[in-house]
């Protein structure tokens, strides 16, 4: 097999995995990425010349270096060096991109959409079993309800984008997959992702409004029936989740009780802001965050917690790596958003527009949902960010390197 065929198959597989098999996605992508490192460093392949990729990779490198410096200035120890392992994904990004783009853009786009369809239907099947038969919030194969919601939200929104942008006979399947992903997100009980997915759905329908009526014509009854089924399945959960939110808010505002889901978030946000103020330049190191949260919440609020992050991705980054790390990530999201908007505004190429939407939903889901949870630091979230970023950049601004396609590719 050559890289053109391998990358098409790899794209299909990797996009189908996250909601269903969770961390196995990370194992597969990292394995492939390390092979790409070998290919580039051995001289068999070269780094991609794509400007957008290189700027993103540079910002990632700044983020990594800031965290390494923070680790070294905050009582480093060999035993805690493993805390730096999540940074490896950011170092692998340019190598994975460089070999993954030895592919045909259209083939990769359709492979990614096919994978997203599998992920959406597979994720919904697991969610239904977990919610209906096990009596739990749906978490799919991710092992965490909010992580599951994030990754299947991305899969579903990508399916919707494919249906709206690519005039294809598969539009009905893509719409059904989007509905399946939406239902799975609702069953996860992740309120923040409910909001993000709803807003991004409406945004896509508005941007591509000229395609909405032709696409939905003759399918209204099927779509209405799907909406009714989703509403029936999730109505009780939605009511319960919002009732719990109001109760938590009342406990916090009227009684000053922080011992609730909302109250603990407010507590760790306060601790996080204090820690940023103490050392804004270098931060406190990735190795110290759990201890700082535990001690800070117990001393200030009298509650024992075992959190590993501040339930705000940007705040976590600032505490871990300082202002340089925080600015690097903010700049990266800004760059991704600018590339996405330009691709949507100027592109006549439908694949370029699809890439723009992929980048836009990626930035919105991670930056938006990350304000009340994690952005980076979880193996599944880090891996999914990389695969959506690579494919989004490739479709929106990337260069296909099919001149290298005939070279043998025994491994990915």
GROMACS .gro file of N, CA and C in nm, residues 170-233:
model
  192
  170UNK      N    1  -2.530   1.113  -0.013
  170UNK     CA    2  -2.522   1.066   0.125
  170UNK      C    3  -2.576   1.169   0.225
  171UNK      N    4  -2.637   1.274   0.177
  171UNK     CA    5  -2.682   1.382   0.267
  171UNK      C    6  -2.778   1.332   0.374
  172UNK      N    7  -2.869   1.243   0.337
  172UNK     CA    8  -2.967   1.193   0.435
  172UNK      C    9  -2.897   1.115   0.546
  173UNK      N   10  -2.798   1.035   0.509
  173UNK     CA   11  -2.723   0.959   0.610
  173UNK      C   12  -2.647   1.055   0.701
  174UNK      N   13  -2.589   1.159   0.643
  174UNK     CA   14  -2.515   1.257   0.723
  174UNK      C   15  -2.608   1.331   0.819
  175UNK      N   16  -2.728   1.365   0.774
  175UNK     CA   17  -2.825   1.431   0.861
  175UNK      C   18  -2.870   1.338   0.973
  176UNK      N   19  -2.892   1.211   0.940
  176UNK     CA   20  -2.931   1.114   1.042
  176UNK      C   21  -2.819   1.096   1.145
  177UNK      N   22  -2.694   1.096   1.098
  177UNK     CA   23  -2.581   1.084   1.190
  177UNK      C   24  -2.572   1.206   1.280
  178UNK      N   25  -2.598   1.324   1.225
  178UNK     CA   26  -2.600   1.445   1.308
  178UNK      C   27  -2.706   1.433   1.416
  179UNK      N   28  -2.826   1.387   1.379
  179UNK     CA   29  -2.933   1.370   1.478
  179UNK      C   30  -2.893   1.270   1.586
  180UNK      N   31  -2.826   1.162   1.545
  180UNK     CA   32  -2.780   1.062   1.641
  180UNK      C   33  -2.680   1.123   1.738
  181UNK      N   34  -2.586   1.201   1.686
  181UNK     CA   35  -2.487   1.265   1.772
  181UNK      C   36  -2.553   1.365   1.866
  182UNK      N   37  -2.651   1.439   1.817
  182UNK     CA   38  -2.722   1.536   1.901
  182UNK      C   39  -2.792   1.464   2.015
  183UNK      N   40  -2.857   1.352   1.984
  183UNK     CA   41  -2.922   1.274   2.089
  183UNK      C   42  -2.824   1.222   2.191
  184UNK      N   43  -2.707   1.176   2.145
  184UNK     CA   44  -2.605   1.125   2.238
  184UNK      C   45  -2.553   1.236   2.328
  185UNK      N   46  -2.535   1.356   2.273
  185UNK     CA   47  -2.491   1.469   2.354
  185UNK      C   48  -2.595   1.500   2.461
  186UNK      N   49  -2.722   1.496   2.426
  186UNK     CA   50  -2.827   1.522   2.524
  186UNK      C   51  -2.824   1.417   2.635
  187UNK      N   52  -2.804   1.291   2.598
  187UNK     CA   53  -2.802   1.184   2.697
  187UNK      C   54  -2.679   1.191   2.788
  188UNK      N   55  -2.576   1.262   2.745
  188UNK     CA   56  -2.457   1.277   2.830
  188UNK      C   57  -2.483   1.368   2.949
  189UNK      N   58  -2.587   1.450   2.940
  189UNK     CA   59  -2.618   1.542   3.050
  189UNK      C   60  -2.520   1.657   3.063
  190UNK      N   61  -2.441   1.683   2.958
  190UNK     CA   62  -2.339   1.788   2.963
  190UNK      C   63  -2.400   1.920   2.916
  191UNK      N   64  -2.442   2.002   3.012
  191UNK     CA   65  -2.517   2.123   2.979
  191UNK      C   66  -2.439   2.219   2.891
  192UNK      N   67  -2.310   2.234   2.919
  192UNK     CA   68  -2.232   2.329   2.839
  192UNK      C   69  -2.225   2.288   2.693
  193UNK      N   70  -2.213   2.158   2.668
  193UNK     CA   71  -2.205   2.110   2.530
  193UNK      C   72  -2.341   2.118   2.462
  194UNK      N   73  -2.450   2.102   2.540
  194UNK     CA   74  -2.583   2.125   2.482
  194UNK      C   75  -2.587   2.262   2.417
  195UNK      N   76  -2.545   2.362   2.493
  195UNK     CA   77  -2.550   2.499   2.443
  195UNK      C   78  -2.459   2.522   2.324
  196UNK      N   79  -2.336   2.472   2.333
  196UNK     CA   80  -2.240   2.491   2.224
  196UNK      C   81  -2.290   2.424   2.096
  197UNK      N   82  -2.341   2.302   2.107
  197UNK     CA   83  -2.386   2.230   1.987
  197UNK      C   84  -2.509   2.297   1.926
  198UNK      N   85  -2.599   2.345   2.010
  198UNK     CA   86  -2.718   2.414   1.959
  198UNK      C   87  -2.680   2.541   1.884
  199UNK      N   88  -2.592   2.621   1.942
  199UNK     CA   89  -2.549   2.746   1.878
  199UNK      C   90  -2.477   2.718   1.746
  200UNK      N   91  -2.388   2.620   1.745
  200UNK     CA   92  -2.313   2.589   1.624
  200UNK      C   93  -2.402   2.528   1.516
  201UNK      N   94  -2.504   2.455   1.557
  201UNK     CA   95  -2.600   2.402   1.460
  201UNK      C   96  -2.675   2.516   1.392
  202UNK      N   97  -2.726   2.609   1.472
  202UNK     CA   98  -2.798   2.724   1.416
  202UNK      C   99  -2.707   2.809   1.329
  203UNK      N  100  -2.581   2.822   1.371
  203UNK     CA  101  -2.486   2.902   1.292
  203UNK      C  102  -2.463   2.839   1.155
  204UNK      N  103  -2.447   2.707   1.151
  204UNK     CA  104  -2.428   2.640   1.022
  204UNK      C  105  -2.551   2.655   0.933
  205UNK      N  106  -2.669   2.637   0.992
  205UNK     CA  107  -2.792   2.650   0.914
  205UNK      C  108  -2.807   2.791   0.857
  206UNK      N  109  -2.761   2.891   0.933
  206UNK     CA  110  -2.768   3.029   0.884
  206UNK      C  111  -2.666   3.054   0.773
  207UNK      N  112  -2.542   3.013   0.795
  207UNK     CA  113  -2.436   3.038   0.696
  207UNK      C  114  -2.468   2.970   0.564
  208UNK      N  115  -2.521   2.848   0.572
  208UNK     CA  116  -2.551   2.772   0.450
  208UNK      C  117  -2.701   2.766   0.424
  209UNK      N  118  -2.769   2.875   0.453
  209UNK     CA  119  -2.916   2.878   0.444
  209UNK      C  120  -2.967   2.851   0.302
  210UNK      N  121  -2.886   2.881   0.201
  210UNK     CA  122  -2.929   2.854   0.064
  210UNK      C  123  -2.940   2.705   0.036
  211UNK      N  124  -2.874   2.624   0.118
  211UNK     CA  125  -2.878   2.479   0.100
  211UNK      C  126  -2.983   2.412   0.187
  212UNK      N  127  -3.037   2.485   0.283
  212UNK     CA  128  -3.126   2.422   0.381
  212UNK      C  129  -3.254   2.371   0.317
  213UNK      N  130  -3.324   2.456   0.244
  213UNK     CA  131  -3.452   2.416   0.185
  213UNK      C  132  -3.435   2.302   0.084
  214UNK      N  133  -3.341   2.311  -0.011
  214UNK     CA  134  -3.322   2.197  -0.103
  214UNK      C  135  -3.285   2.068  -0.031
  215UNK      N  136  -3.208   2.082   0.076
  215UNK     CA  137  -3.163   1.963   0.148
  215UNK      C  138  -3.276   1.898   0.226
  216UNK      N  139  -3.361   1.981   0.289
  216UNK     CA  140  -3.468   1.929   0.374
  216UNK      C  141  -3.595   1.896   0.297
  217UNK      N  142  -3.606   1.941   0.173
  217UNK     CA  143  -3.727   1.917   0.096
  217UNK      C  144  -3.753   1.766   0.082
  218UNK      N  145  -3.874   1.726   0.117
  218UNK     CA  146  -3.910   1.585   0.109
  218UNK      C  147  -3.865   1.503   0.228
  219UNK      N  148  -3.798   1.568   0.323
  219UNK     CA  149  -3.746   1.496   0.439
  219UNK      C  150  -3.799   1.553   0.570
  220UNK      N  151  -3.896   1.643   0.559
  220UNK     CA  152  -3.946   1.713   0.677
  220UNK      C  153  -4.005   1.616   0.778
  221UNK      N  154  -4.087   1.522   0.730
  221UNK     CA  155  -4.151   1.428   0.822
  221UNK      C  156  -4.048   1.341   0.893
  222UNK      N  157  -3.948   1.296   0.819
  222UNK     CA  158  -3.843   1.213   0.880
  222UNK      C  159  -3.767   1.292   0.985
  223UNK      N  160  -3.734   1.417   0.953
  223UNK     CA  161  -3.662   1.500   1.048
  223UNK      C  162  -3.747   1.533   1.170
  224UNK      N  163  -3.876   1.560   1.147
  224UNK     CA  164  -3.966   1.590   1.258
  224UNK      C  165  -3.980   1.468   1.349
  225UNK      N  166  -3.993   1.351   1.288
  225UNK     CA  167  -4.002   1.229   1.368
  225UNK      C  168  -3.878   1.205   1.450
  226UNK      N  169  -3.761   1.230   1.391
  226UNK     CA  170  -3.635   1.215   1.464
  226UNK      C  171  -3.629   1.311   1.582
  227UNK      N  172  -3.670   1.437   1.558
  227UNK     CA  173  -3.669   1.537   1.665
  227UNK      C  174  -3.761   1.496   1.780
  228UNK      N  175  -3.877   1.440   1.747
  228UNK     CA  176  -3.971   1.396   1.851
  228UNK      C  177  -3.912   1.283   1.934
  229UNK      N  178  -3.847   1.188   1.866
  229UNK     CA  179  -3.785   1.075   1.937
  229UNK      C  180  -3.677   1.125   2.032
  230UNK      N  181  -3.591   1.216   1.983
  230UNK     CA  182  -3.485   1.271   2.068
  230UNK      C  183  -3.544   1.344   2.187
  231UNK      N  184  -3.651   1.422   2.163
  231UNK     CA  185  -3.715   1.497   2.271
  231UNK      C  186  -3.773   1.405   2.377
  232UNK      N  187  -3.838   1.297   2.333
  232UNK     CA  188  -3.898   1.202   2.427
  232UNK      C  189  -3.791   1.134   2.511
  233UNK      N  190  -3.681   1.094   2.445
  233UNK     CA  191  -3.575   1.021   2.515
  233UNK      C  192  -3.503   1.108   2.617
   0.00000   0.00000   0.00000
